[in-house]
């Protein structure tokens, strides 16, 4: 036995090693935080349980488009059956659910477990932290909405619809998707950052989105009995829900409307853009103020 | 140059003054920050990290003013908070890697450092499991590891022994001692358990009500008093010993179960030994009687 050479298994205590390599600046750190938050928003690097919701909702977003694209290509319709912009609004409950399930993950978690303190004790400022989280949520929503739109676009091209028309529609869809993502991320981020309780945040986000959506539908129906959106009051009712607000801003900015849609006047459009910017600004300010309070803690 | 230097540092809240004109310097090695709850320890650490601004006065940490150079300070300092701060759904390895990156390490370096520091704090296979299932001792180790992840030039440890059992406390303090000596990283460690700081600190700062009570090297603070503490079995033995020592010309008085004997020279030790032997008493212990930090604290 004694003539055997020692194999493996020997642990050499090499003592404490100092780090002499490069140290990244605030911007690079913020970017790393953004990337890891985006991964977490889809459950990557988290437990299996945490992957269920985002993956499920992503599938719910993608599967219908795949079916639509398949039918389009099989049946050879003359024109596409679904506009990208309409798809966003058709599946807004799914988007709302995603926001409700993941915004607390990104914002409430560090507050609930107080790991926020460990971030605040590091170089990035609390503003960097807040913006990294908000950007991650915007990008996560863009993935959720953008991927089905992209599939729809590729499918439309495969079905040999007009390339220019399809590209325009796809681009318009992406712009509206971005407007929706920014607005939802700001609202969801503020609600989630306001409470360390995950359940509260989930319920509050769903409540805000569903109540506002229902309120807008009802108000519009009452104010616009003919359904032609000629009433100014009915038009302004669209300010009341994030989806209709973002959509109207998109329509106005892109000058892109179709028969079942309405085109705001310049004045109305500017009001919508103003309200949109105001809401996003207030929410981002609110998230930041919230972390300022946490830092003073 | 001191690692930390504060000048007339003051922090007032609407109803309380957390720090009152605190002027203190902290050098290399392990420095204990002692005070009862509410003495201003945590407030001081938060100001040193640049997380809250002082009402008046200034603090320089590693050459940076904490108000204007908070970001530079935080890049160089490791901080272990007092309370729980670990999310339960990730493993210690992932979490420490992530926080290393948040301190500016590139991803590869962060991974390597995380493995290193987790080994140093003594967290073994458990480091791959989600932290939700960790014991208090394991959590404290992870909290310490994340403070070391970026190879800081100073670590601030807020009550690292909180909630640990005696064995866990000794292990934690041994690691803290190693950080200050072997790793060569200055340590500022807070505690309200005074006795435990005696064993690891080179220097002790005592805060009371936001004011500096004392700041001295440990040797000065807990220096020998020239008194020998003797404990013998049963109290009648104690009284007989006091009487016999008094007859032999030594100054001795009972103090609880102990007999305190003033040390006049080396012959005092012999006298105590011989007296106990003559009386046939059961000797429990003989030791140099030192100021306990508790006494310092009760000034």
Coordinates of C-alpha atoms in Angstrom, one line a residue:
Chain A
X1 CA 0.0 0.0 0.0
X2 CA 2.7 2.4 1.0
X3 CA 4.3 2.3 -2.5
X4 CA 1.2 3.7 -4.1
X5 CA 1.4 7.2 -5.3
X6 CA -0.9 9.7 -3.7
X7 CA -3.8 10.2 -6.0
X8 CA -6.2 13.1 -6.4
X9 CA -8.0 13.8 -3.2
X10 CA -5.2 16.0 -1.7
X11 CA -6.5 19.5 -0.9
X12 CA -3.8 22.1 -1.0
X13 CA -4.7 25.1 1.1
X14 CA -3.2 27.8 -1.1
X15 CA -4.3 30.5 1.4
X16 CA -6.0 33.7 0.6
X17 CA -5.5 35.1 -2.9
X18 CA -5.9 38.7 -3.7
X19 CA -7.6 39.8 -6.9
X20 CA -5.5 41.9 -9.2
X21 CA -7.6 41.7 -12.4
X22 CA -9.8 44.4 -13.9
X23 CA -12.7 46.0 -12.1
X24 CA -15.6 47.2 -14.2
X25 CA -17.3 50.5 -13.8
X26 CA -20.8 51.4 -12.9
X27 CA -22.2 51.1 -16.4
X28 CA -20.9 47.6 -17.0
X29 CA -22.2 46.5 -13.6
X30 CA -25.6 48.0 -14.3
X31 CA -25.6 46.1 -17.6
X32 CA -24.7 42.9 -15.9
X33 CA -27.6 43.4 -13.4
X34 CA -29.9 44.1 -16.4
X35 CA -28.9 40.9 -18.1
X36 CA -29.2 38.7 -15.0
X37 CA -32.6 40.3 -14.2
X38 CA -33.8 39.6 -17.8
X39 CA -32.7 35.9 -17.4
X40 CA -34.5 35.7 -14.1
X41 CA -37.7 37.1 -15.8
X42 CA -37.8 33.9 -17.8
X43 CA -36.7 31.7 -14.8
X44 CA -33.2 31.1 -16.2
X45 CA -30.8 30.5 -13.3
X46 CA -33.7 30.0 -11.0
X47 CA -35.5 26.9 -9.6
X48 CA -37.7 24.8 -11.9
X49 CA -40.8 26.1 -10.2
X50 CA -39.8 29.7 -11.1
X51 CA -39.6 28.7 -14.8
X52 CA -43.2 27.4 -15.0
X53 CA -45.1 30.7 -15.2
X54 CA -42.9 32.6 -17.7
X55 CA -42.4 29.6 -19.9
X56 CA -46.1 28.7 -19.9
X57 CA -47.2 32.3 -20.7
X58 CA -44.6 32.5 -23.4
X59 CA -46.0 29.3 -24.9
X60 CA -49.6 30.8 -24.7
X61 CA -48.3 33.8 -26.6
X62 CA -46.5 31.8 -29.3
X63 CA -48.6 28.7 -30.0
X64 CA -51.6 30.6 -31.5
X65 CA -49.4 32.5 -33.9
X66 CA -47.8 29.3 -35.0
X67 CA -51.3 27.9 -35.7
X68 CA -52.3 31.0 -37.5
X69 CA -49.2 31.0 -39.6
X70 CA -49.8 27.3 -40.4
X71 CA -53.4 28.0 -41.5
X72 CA -52.4 31.0 -43.5
X73 CA -49.8 29.0 -45.4
X74 CA -52.1 26.0 -45.9
X75 CA -55.3 27.8 -46.9
X76 CA -53.7 30.4 -49.1
X77 CA -55.8 33.4 -48.0
X78 CA -55.6 36.5 -50.1
X79 CA -54.5 38.6 -47.1
X80 CA -53.2 37.9 -43.6
X81 CA -55.9 37.1 -41.1
X82 CA -54.4 38.9 -38.2
X83 CA -52.6 42.2 -37.9
X84 CA -49.6 42.2 -35.6
X85 CA -51.0 45.2 -33.6
X86 CA -54.3 43.4 -33.1
X87 CA -52.5 40.3 -31.8
X88 CA -51.1 42.4 -28.9
X89 CA -54.5 43.5 -27.9
X90 CA -56.1 40.1 -28.4
X91 CA -53.7 38.6 -25.9
X92 CA -53.5 41.4 -23.5
X93 CA -54.7 39.3 -20.6
X94 CA -51.7 37.0 -21.1
X95 CA -49.3 39.9 -21.2
X96 CA -51.0 41.3 -18.0
X97 CA -50.5 37.9 -16.3
X98 CA -46.9 37.8 -17.3
X99 CA -46.4 41.3 -15.9
X100 CA -48.2 40.3 -12.7
X101 CA -46.1 37.2 -12.3
X102 CA -42.6 38.6 -13.1
X103 CA -42.6 42.2 -12.0
X104 CA -42.8 41.2 -8.4
X105 CA -40.0 38.7 -9.1
X106 CA -37.8 41.5 -10.3
X107 CA -38.8 44.2 -7.9
X108 CA -40.3 42.8 -4.7
X109 CA -37.9 39.9 -4.2
X110 CA -34.9 42.0 -3.2
X111 CA -37.1 44.1 -0.9
X112 CA -38.7 41.1 0.7
X113 CA -35.5 39.2 1.5
X114 CA -33.7 42.5 2.0
X115 CA -31.0 41.6 -0.4
X116 CA -31.4 45.1 -1.8
X117 CA -29.0 46.2 1.0
X118 CA -26.3 44.1 -0.6
X119 CA -26.8 45.9 -3.9
X120 CA -26.9 49.3 -2.3
X121 CA -23.6 48.6 -0.5
X122 CA -22.0 48.2 -4.0
X123 CA -20.9 50.7 -6.6
X124 CA -24.1 51.1 -8.7
X125 CA -26.4 53.8 -7.4
X126 CA -30.0 53.1 -6.6
X127 CA -31.0 54.9 -9.8
X128 CA -28.8 52.4 -11.7
X129 CA -30.4 49.6 -9.9
X130 CA -34.0 50.9 -10.6
X131 CA -33.2 51.5 -14.3
X132 CA -31.5 48.2 -14.8
X133 CA -34.6 46.4 -13.3
X134 CA -37.0 48.5 -15.4
X135 CA -35.0 48.0 -18.6
X136 CA -34.9 44.2 -17.9
X137 CA -38.7 44.2 -17.5
X138 CA -39.2 46.2 -20.7
X139 CA -37.0 43.8 -22.6
X140 CA -38.7 40.7 -21.1
X141 CA -42.0 42.1 -22.3
X142 CA -40.6 42.8 -25.7
X143 CA -39.4 39.2 -25.9
X144 CA -42.9 38.0 -24.9
X145 CA -44.7 40.2 -27.5
X146 CA -41.9 40.5 -30.1
X147 CA -41.3 36.8 -30.7
X148 CA -44.9 36.0 -31.7
X149 CA -44.9 39.1 -33.9
X150 CA -41.7 37.9 -35.6
X151 CA -43.2 34.5 -36.2
X152 CA -46.3 36.1 -37.6
X153 CA -44.1 38.2 -39.9
X154 CA -42.0 35.3 -41.1
X155 CA -45.2 33.3 -41.7
X156 CA -46.7 36.1 -43.7
X157 CA -43.6 36.2 -45.9
X158 CA -43.7 32.5 -46.4
X159 CA -47.3 32.8 -47.4
X160 CA -46.0 35.3 -50.0
X161 CA -48.0 38.3 -48.9
X162 CA -46.8 41.7 -50.0
X163 CA -43.3 42.2 -48.5
X164 CA -43.5 46.0 -48.1
X165 CA -47.0 45.8 -46.4
X166 CA -45.9 43.0 -44.1
X167 CA -42.7 44.7 -43.1
X168 CA -44.6 47.9 -42.4
X169 CA -47.1 46.0 -40.3
X170 CA -44.4 44.2 -38.4
X171 CA -42.5 47.4 -37.7
X172 CA -45.8 49.1 -36.5
X173 CA -46.4 46.1 -34.3
X174 CA -42.9 46.3 -32.8
X175 CA -43.3 50.0 -32.1
X176 CA -46.7 49.5 -30.4
X177 CA -45.1 46.5 -28.5
X178 CA -42.3 48.7 -27.3
X179 CA -44.8 51.4 -26.2
X180 CA -46.9 48.8 -24.3
X181 CA -43.8 47.2 -22.8
X182 CA -42.4 50.5 -21.5
X183 CA -45.7 51.6 -20.0
X184 CA -46.5 48.2 -18.5
X185 CA -43.0 47.8 -17.1
X186 CA -43.2 51.3 -15.5
X187 CA -46.6 50.6 -13.9
X188 CA -45.8 47.0 -12.9
X189 CA -42.4 48.1 -11.6
X190 CA -43.9 50.8 -9.4
X191 CA -46.6 48.5 -7.9
X192 CA -44.1 45.7 -7.3
X193 CA -41.5 48.0 -5.8
X194 CA -44.0 49.5 -3.5
X195 CA -44.6 46.3 -1.6
X196 CA -42.2 43.6 -0.4
X197 CA -45.2 41.1 -0.4
X198 CA -45.2 39.2 -3.6
X199 CA -48.9 38.2 -3.4
X200 CA -50.0 41.8 -2.9
X201 CA -48.0 42.9 -5.9
X202 CA -49.4 40.2 -8.1
X203 CA -53.0 41.0 -7.1
X204 CA -52.5 44.7 -7.4
X205 CA -51.1 44.5 -10.9
X206 CA -53.8 42.2 -12.1
X207 CA -56.4 44.4 -10.5
X208 CA -55.0 47.7 -12.0
X209 CA -54.8 46.2 -15.5
X210 CA -58.2 44.4 -15.5
X211 CA -60.1 47.2 -13.7
X212 CA -58.7 49.8 -16.1
X213 CA -59.3 47.6 -19.1
X214 CA -62.9 46.9 -18.1
X215 CA -63.5 50.5 -17.2
X216 CA -62.3 51.7 -20.6
X217 CA -64.5 49.1 -22.5
X218 CA -67.6 50.0 -20.5
X219 CA -67.1 53.7 -20.7
X220 CA -66.4 53.6 -24.4
X221 CA -69.5 51.5 -25.0
X222 CA -71.7 54.0 -23.1
X223 CA -70.1 57.1 -24.7
X224 CA -70.0 55.6 -28.2
X225 CA -73.2 53.7 -28.8
X226 CA -72.8 53.7 -32.6
X227 CA -69.3 52.2 -32.3
X228 CA -67.7 54.6 -34.7
X229 CA -65.6 56.4 -32.1
X230 CA -66.8 59.8 -33.3
X231 CA -67.5 61.0 -29.8
X232 CA -64.5 62.9 -28.3
X233 CA -65.4 61.8 -24.8
X234 CA -65.3 58.1 -25.9
X235 CA -61.9 58.7 -27.5
X236 CA -60.5 60.2 -24.4
X237 CA -61.8 57.2 -22.4
X238 CA -58.9 55.3 -24.0
X239 CA -56.6 57.1 -21.8
X240 CA -57.8 55.0 -18.9
X241 CA -56.0 51.7 -19.6
X242 CA -52.4 51.1 -20.4
X243 CA -53.1 49.0 -23.4
X244 CA -55.5 51.4 -25.1
X245 CA -53.3 54.4 -24.1
X246 CA -50.2 52.8 -25.7
X247 CA -52.2 51.7 -28.7
X248 CA -53.6 55.2 -29.4
X249 CA -50.1 56.8 -29.0
X250 CA -48.9 54.2 -31.5
X251 CA -51.7 55.0 -33.9
X252 CA -51.0 58.7 -33.6
X253 CA -47.2 58.5 -33.9
X254 CA -47.3 56.1 -36.8
X255 CA -50.3 57.7 -38.6
X256 CA -51.4 54.1 -39.0
X257 CA -55.0 53.2 -38.7
X258 CA -57.4 50.9 -40.3
X259 CA -61.1 50.6 -40.8
X260 CA -61.9 49.2 -37.3
X261 CA -59.6 51.7 -35.7
X262 CA -59.8 55.5 -35.2
X263 CA -57.3 58.2 -35.8
X264 CA -56.8 60.8 -33.1
X265 CA -56.7 64.5 -34.1
X266 CA -53.4 66.2 -33.6
X267 CA -54.8 67.7 -30.4
X268 CA -56.1 64.4 -29.1
X269 CA -52.9 62.7 -30.1
X270 CA -50.7 65.2 -28.2
X271 CA -52.9 64.7 -25.1
X272 CA -52.3 60.9 -25.4
X273 CA -48.6 61.3 -25.9
X274 CA -48.5 63.7 -23.0
X275 CA -50.4 61.4 -20.7
X276 CA -48.2 58.5 -21.8
X277 CA -45.0 60.3 -21.0
X278 CA -46.4 61.6 -17.7
X279 CA -47.4 58.2 -16.5
X280 CA -44.1 56.6 -17.5
X281 CA -42.2 59.5 -15.9
X282 CA -44.2 59.4 -12.7
X283 CA -43.8 55.6 -12.3
X284 CA -40.0 55.7 -13.0
X285 CA -39.7 58.6 -10.5
X286 CA -41.8 56.6 -8.0
X287 CA -39.7 53.5 -8.3
X288 CA -36.6 55.6 -7.8
X289 CA -38.0 57.4 -4.8
X290 CA -39.0 54.1 -3.3
X291 CA -35.4 52.9 -3.4
X292 CA -34.2 56.1 -2.0
X293 CA -36.4 55.4 1.0
X294 CA -35.1 51.9 1.2
X295 CA -31.5 53.1 1.1
X296 CA -32.1 55.5 4.0
X297 CA -33.9 52.6 5.8
Chain B
X1 CA -3.0 56.8 6.8
X2 CA -5.9 55.5 8.8
X3 CA -8.4 53.2 7.0
X4 CA -11.3 55.1 8.5
X5 CA -11.2 58.6 9.9
X6 CA -14.2 60.6 11.1
X7 CA -14.3 64.2 12.2
X8 CA -17.1 65.5 14.4
X9 CA -19.4 63.1 12.5
X10 CA -23.0 63.8 13.5
X11 CA -26.3 62.2 12.4
X12 CA -29.5 63.7 13.7
X13 CA -32.9 62.3 13.0
X14 CA -36.0 64.3 13.8
X15 CA -36.3 62.8 17.2
X16 CA -32.9 61.2 18.0
X17 CA -29.3 62.0 17.6
X18 CA -27.8 58.7 16.3
X19 CA -24.2 60.0 16.2
X20 CA -23.0 63.0 18.2
X21 CA -19.7 64.7 17.1
X22 CA -17.9 61.4 16.6
X23 CA -14.2 61.7 15.9
X24 CA -12.4 58.4 15.7
X25 CA -9.7 56.7 13.6
X26 CA -9.6 53.0 12.6
X27 CA -6.4 51.4 11.4
X28 CA -5.4 48.0 10.1
X29 CA -6.1 44.8 11.8
X30 CA -9.4 44.0 13.5
X31 CA -11.2 46.8 15.2
X32 CA -14.2 46.2 17.4
X33 CA -17.1 48.6 17.5
X34 CA -18.9 48.1 20.7
X35 CA -22.1 49.6 22.0
X36 CA -25.5 48.7 23.2
X37 CA -28.4 48.6 20.8
X38 CA -29.1 52.1 19.6
X39 CA -25.6 53.3 20.3
X40 CA -25.1 54.3 16.7
X41 CA -23.1 51.4 15.4
X42 CA -25.3 50.6 12.4
X43 CA -25.8 54.2 11.6
X44 CA -22.0 54.7 11.5
X45 CA -21.6 51.8 9.1
X46 CA -24.2 53.1 6.8
X47 CA -22.6 56.5 6.8
X48 CA -19.2 54.9 6.1
X49 CA -20.7 53.2 3.1
X50 CA -22.2 56.5 1.8
X51 CA -25.7 55.1 2.1
X52 CA -26.9 57.9 4.3
X53 CA -25.5 61.4 4.5
X54 CA -24.2 62.7 7.8
X55 CA -25.9 65.8 9.2
X56 CA -22.6 67.4 10.0
X57 CA -18.9 66.4 10.1
X58 CA -17.0 64.2 7.7
X59 CA -15.8 60.7 7.2
X60 CA -12.9 59.5 5.1
X61 CA -12.7 55.8 4.2
X62 CA -9.7 54.5 2.3
X63 CA -8.9 58.1 1.3
X64 CA -12.3 58.9 -0.1
X65 CA -14.8 61.2 1.4
X66 CA -18.0 59.2 1.9
X67 CA -20.3 62.0 0.8
X68 CA -18.6 62.8 -2.5
X69 CA -16.9 59.5 -3.1
X70 CA -19.5 57.0 -1.9
X71 CA -19.2 55.0 -5.1
X72 CA -15.4 54.7 -4.9
X73 CA -15.8 53.7 -1.2
X74 CA -18.4 51.0 -2.0
X75 CA -16.1 49.5 -4.7
X76 CA -13.4 49.0 -2.1
X77 CA -15.4 48.0 0.9
X78 CA -17.1 44.7 1.7
X79 CA -20.3 45.0 3.9
X80 CA -22.0 42.3 5.9
X81 CA -25.4 43.5 7.1
X82 CA -26.8 42.5 10.5
X83 CA -30.1 41.1 9.3
X84 CA -31.1 38.4 6.9
X85 CA -30.4 39.4 3.3
X86 CA -30.3 36.1 1.3
X87 CA -33.0 35.2 -1.2
X88 CA -34.0 31.5 -0.6
X89 CA -34.4 30.4 -4.2
X90 CA -30.7 30.6 -5.4
X91 CA -27.6 28.7 -4.3
X92 CA -24.8 30.4 -2.3
X93 CA -22.5 29.9 -5.3
X94 CA -24.8 31.7 -7.7
X95 CA -25.5 34.5 -5.3
X96 CA -21.9 35.2 -4.4
X97 CA -20.9 35.1 -8.1
X98 CA -23.7 37.5 -8.9
X99 CA -22.7 39.9 -6.1
X100 CA -19.1 39.7 -7.1
X101 CA -20.2 40.9 -10.5
X102 CA -22.2 43.7 -8.9
X103 CA -18.9 44.8 -7.3
X104 CA -17.4 45.1 -10.8
X105 CA -15.7 41.7 -11.3
X106 CA -16.0 40.2 -14.8
X107 CA -18.1 37.0 -14.8
X108 CA -15.2 34.5 -14.9
X109 CA -13.3 36.3 -12.1
X110 CA -16.4 36.5 -10.0
X111 CA -16.9 32.7 -10.3
X112 CA -13.4 32.0 -9.3
X113 CA -13.5 34.4 -6.4
X114 CA -16.8 33.0 -5.2
X115 CA -15.4 29.5 -5.0
X116 CA -12.4 30.8 -3.1
X117 CA -14.2 32.9 -0.5
X118 CA -16.9 30.2 0.1
X119 CA -14.1 27.8 0.8
X120 CA -12.5 30.3 3.2
X121 CA -15.7 30.8 5.2
X122 CA -16.1 27.1 5.4
X123 CA -19.2 26.4 3.3
X124 CA -18.8 23.0 1.7
X125 CA -21.1 21.0 -0.6
X126 CA -24.1 23.0 0.6
X127 CA -23.1 25.9 -1.5
X128 CA -24.8 24.4 -4.5
X129 CA -28.2 24.1 -2.7
X130 CA -30.8 26.8 -2.6
X131 CA -30.1 29.0 0.5
X132 CA -33.7 28.7 1.8
X133 CA -32.7 25.5 3.5
X134 CA -29.6 26.9 5.2
X135 CA -29.0 27.0 9.0
X136 CA -28.3 30.4 10.6
X137 CA -24.6 29.5 10.7
X138 CA -24.5 28.7 7.0
X139 CA -26.4 31.9 6.2
X140 CA -23.9 34.0 8.2
X141 CA -21.1 32.4 6.3
X142 CA -22.6 33.3 2.9
X143 CA -23.2 36.8 4.1
X144 CA -19.5 37.0 5.1
X145 CA -18.4 35.4 1.8
X146 CA -20.3 38.0 -0.3
X147 CA -18.6 40.8 1.6
X148 CA -15.2 39.3 0.6
X149 CA -16.2 38.4 -3.0
X150 CA -14.5 41.4 -4.6
X151 CA -11.3 41.3 -2.5
X152 CA -12.1 44.4 -0.6
X153 CA -9.6 46.7 1.1
X154 CA -11.8 46.9 4.2
X155 CA -14.7 44.9 5.5
X156 CA -17.5 46.2 7.7
X157 CA -19.2 43.4 9.6
X158 CA -22.4 44.2 11.4
X159 CA -23.0 41.8 14.2
X160 CA -21.6 38.7 12.4
X161 CA -22.1 36.4 15.4
X162 CA -25.8 37.3 15.8
X163 CA -27.9 34.2 16.3
X164 CA -25.0 31.8 16.3
X165 CA -24.5 29.0 18.9
X166 CA -21.2 29.1 20.9
X167 CA -19.4 26.8 18.5
X168 CA -20.6 28.8 15.4
X169 CA -19.6 32.0 17.1
X170 CA -16.1 30.8 17.7
X171 CA -15.7 29.6 14.1
X172 CA -17.1 32.9 12.8
X173 CA -14.7 34.9 15.0
X174 CA -11.8 32.7 13.9
X175 CA -12.5 33.5 10.3
X176 CA -12.8 37.2 11.2
X177 CA -9.4 37.0 12.9
X178 CA -7.9 35.4 9.8
X179 CA -9.3 38.1 7.5
X180 CA -7.6 40.8 9.7
X181 CA -4.3 39.0 9.9
X182 CA -3.7 36.3 7.3
X183 CA -5.7 38.0 4.5
X184 CA -4.4 41.4 5.5
X185 CA -7.8 43.1 5.1
X186 CA -8.7 45.6 7.8
X187 CA -11.9 44.7 9.6
X188 CA -14.4 46.8 11.5
X189 CA -16.7 44.4 13.4
X190 CA -19.6 45.5 15.6
X191 CA -21.1 43.7 18.5
X192 CA -23.0 44.2 21.7
X193 CA -21.6 41.0 23.1
X194 CA -18.5 42.5 24.5
X195 CA -16.6 39.5 25.6
X196 CA -16.4 38.0 22.2
X197 CA -14.6 41.0 20.7
X198 CA -11.8 40.6 23.3
X199 CA -10.5 37.5 21.6
X200 CA -10.3 38.8 18.1
X201 CA -9.8 42.6 18.1
X202 CA -6.6 44.6 18.1
X203 CA -8.4 47.8 18.8
X204 CA -11.7 48.6 20.4
X205 CA -14.0 51.6 19.9
X206 CA -16.8 52.0 22.4
X207 CA -19.9 54.0 21.5
X208 CA -22.5 55.1 23.8
X209 CA -25.6 57.1 22.8
X210 CA -23.8 58.1 19.6
X211 CA -20.8 59.5 21.4
X212 CA -17.3 58.0 21.6
X213 CA -16.8 56.6 25.0
X214 CA -13.3 55.2 24.4
X215 CA -11.0 54.2 21.5
X216 CA -8.0 52.3 22.6
X217 CA -5.9 49.3 21.7
X218 CA -7.2 46.2 23.4
X219 CA -4.1 45.8 25.5
X220 CA -4.7 49.2 27.1
X221 CA -8.4 48.7 27.4
X222 CA -8.2 45.3 29.1
X223 CA -4.8 45.6 30.6
X224 CA -3.7 43.7 33.6
X225 CA -4.7 45.2 36.9
X226 CA -2.1 43.5 39.0
X227 CA -4.8 41.4 40.7
X228 CA -4.8 37.7 40.9
X229 CA -8.2 36.0 40.9
X230 CA -8.3 32.7 42.8
X231 CA -11.3 30.4 43.0
X232 CA -11.3 27.6 45.5
X233 CA -14.0 25.0 46.2
X234 CA -16.8 26.0 48.6
X235 CA -17.2 29.4 50.3
X236 CA -15.8 28.5 53.7
X237 CA -12.6 27.7 51.9
X238 CA -12.7 31.1 50.3
X239 CA -13.0 32.8 53.7
X240 CA -10.2 30.7 55.2
X241 CA -8.0 31.6 52.2
X242 CA -8.7 35.3 52.6
X243 CA -7.9 35.2 56.3
X244 CA -4.7 33.2 55.8
X245 CA -3.5 35.5 53.0
X246 CA -4.2 38.5 55.2
X247 CA -2.1 37.0 58.0
X248 CA 0.7 36.4 55.6
X249 CA 0.7 40.1 54.8
X250 CA -1.0 40.0 51.3
X251 CA -3.9 42.3 50.4
X252 CA -6.8 40.0 49.6
X253 CA -10.6 40.3 49.5
X254 CA -13.5 38.1 48.5
X255 CA -15.4 39.0 45.4
X256 CA -18.3 36.6 44.7
X257 CA -16.8 33.1 44.6
X258 CA -13.4 34.6 43.9
X259 CA -10.6 35.8 46.1
X260 CA -8.8 38.8 44.6
X261 CA -5.2 39.1 45.6
X262 CA -3.1 42.2 44.8
X263 CA 0.1 41.1 43.1
X264 CA 3.1 42.5 44.9
X265 CA 5.6 40.6 42.9
X266 CA 6.4 37.0 41.8
X267 CA 6.3 35.9 45.5
X268 CA 2.5 36.6 45.6
X269 CA 2.1 33.6 43.2
X270 CA 4.1 31.4 45.5
X271 CA 2.3 32.6 48.6
X272 CA -1.1 31.8 47.1
X273 CA 0.0 28.4 46.0
X274 CA 1.6 27.6 49.4
X275 CA -1.4 28.9 51.4
X276 CA -3.8 26.9 49.4
X277 CA -1.7 23.8 49.8
X278 CA -1.3 24.3 53.6
X279 CA -5.1 24.8 54.0
X280 CA -5.7 21.8 51.8
X281 CA -8.3 23.6 49.7
X282 CA -9.5 22.4 46.3
X283 CA -8.2 24.9 43.8
X284 CA -10.5 25.6 40.9
X285 CA -8.6 28.3 39.0
X286 CA -6.0 31.0 39.3
X287 CA -5.8 33.7 36.7
X288 CA -4.7 37.2 36.0
X289 CA -7.7 39.4 36.7
X290 CA -8.2 41.7 33.8
X291 CA -10.7 44.5 33.1
X292 CA -13.5 42.8 31.3
X293 CA -15.0 44.9 28.6
X294 CA -18.1 44.9 30.6
X295 CA -16.4 46.9 33.2
X296 CA -15.1 49.3 30.6
X297 CA -18.6 49.6 29.3
X298 CA -20.1 50.4 32.7
X299 CA -17.9 53.4 33.3

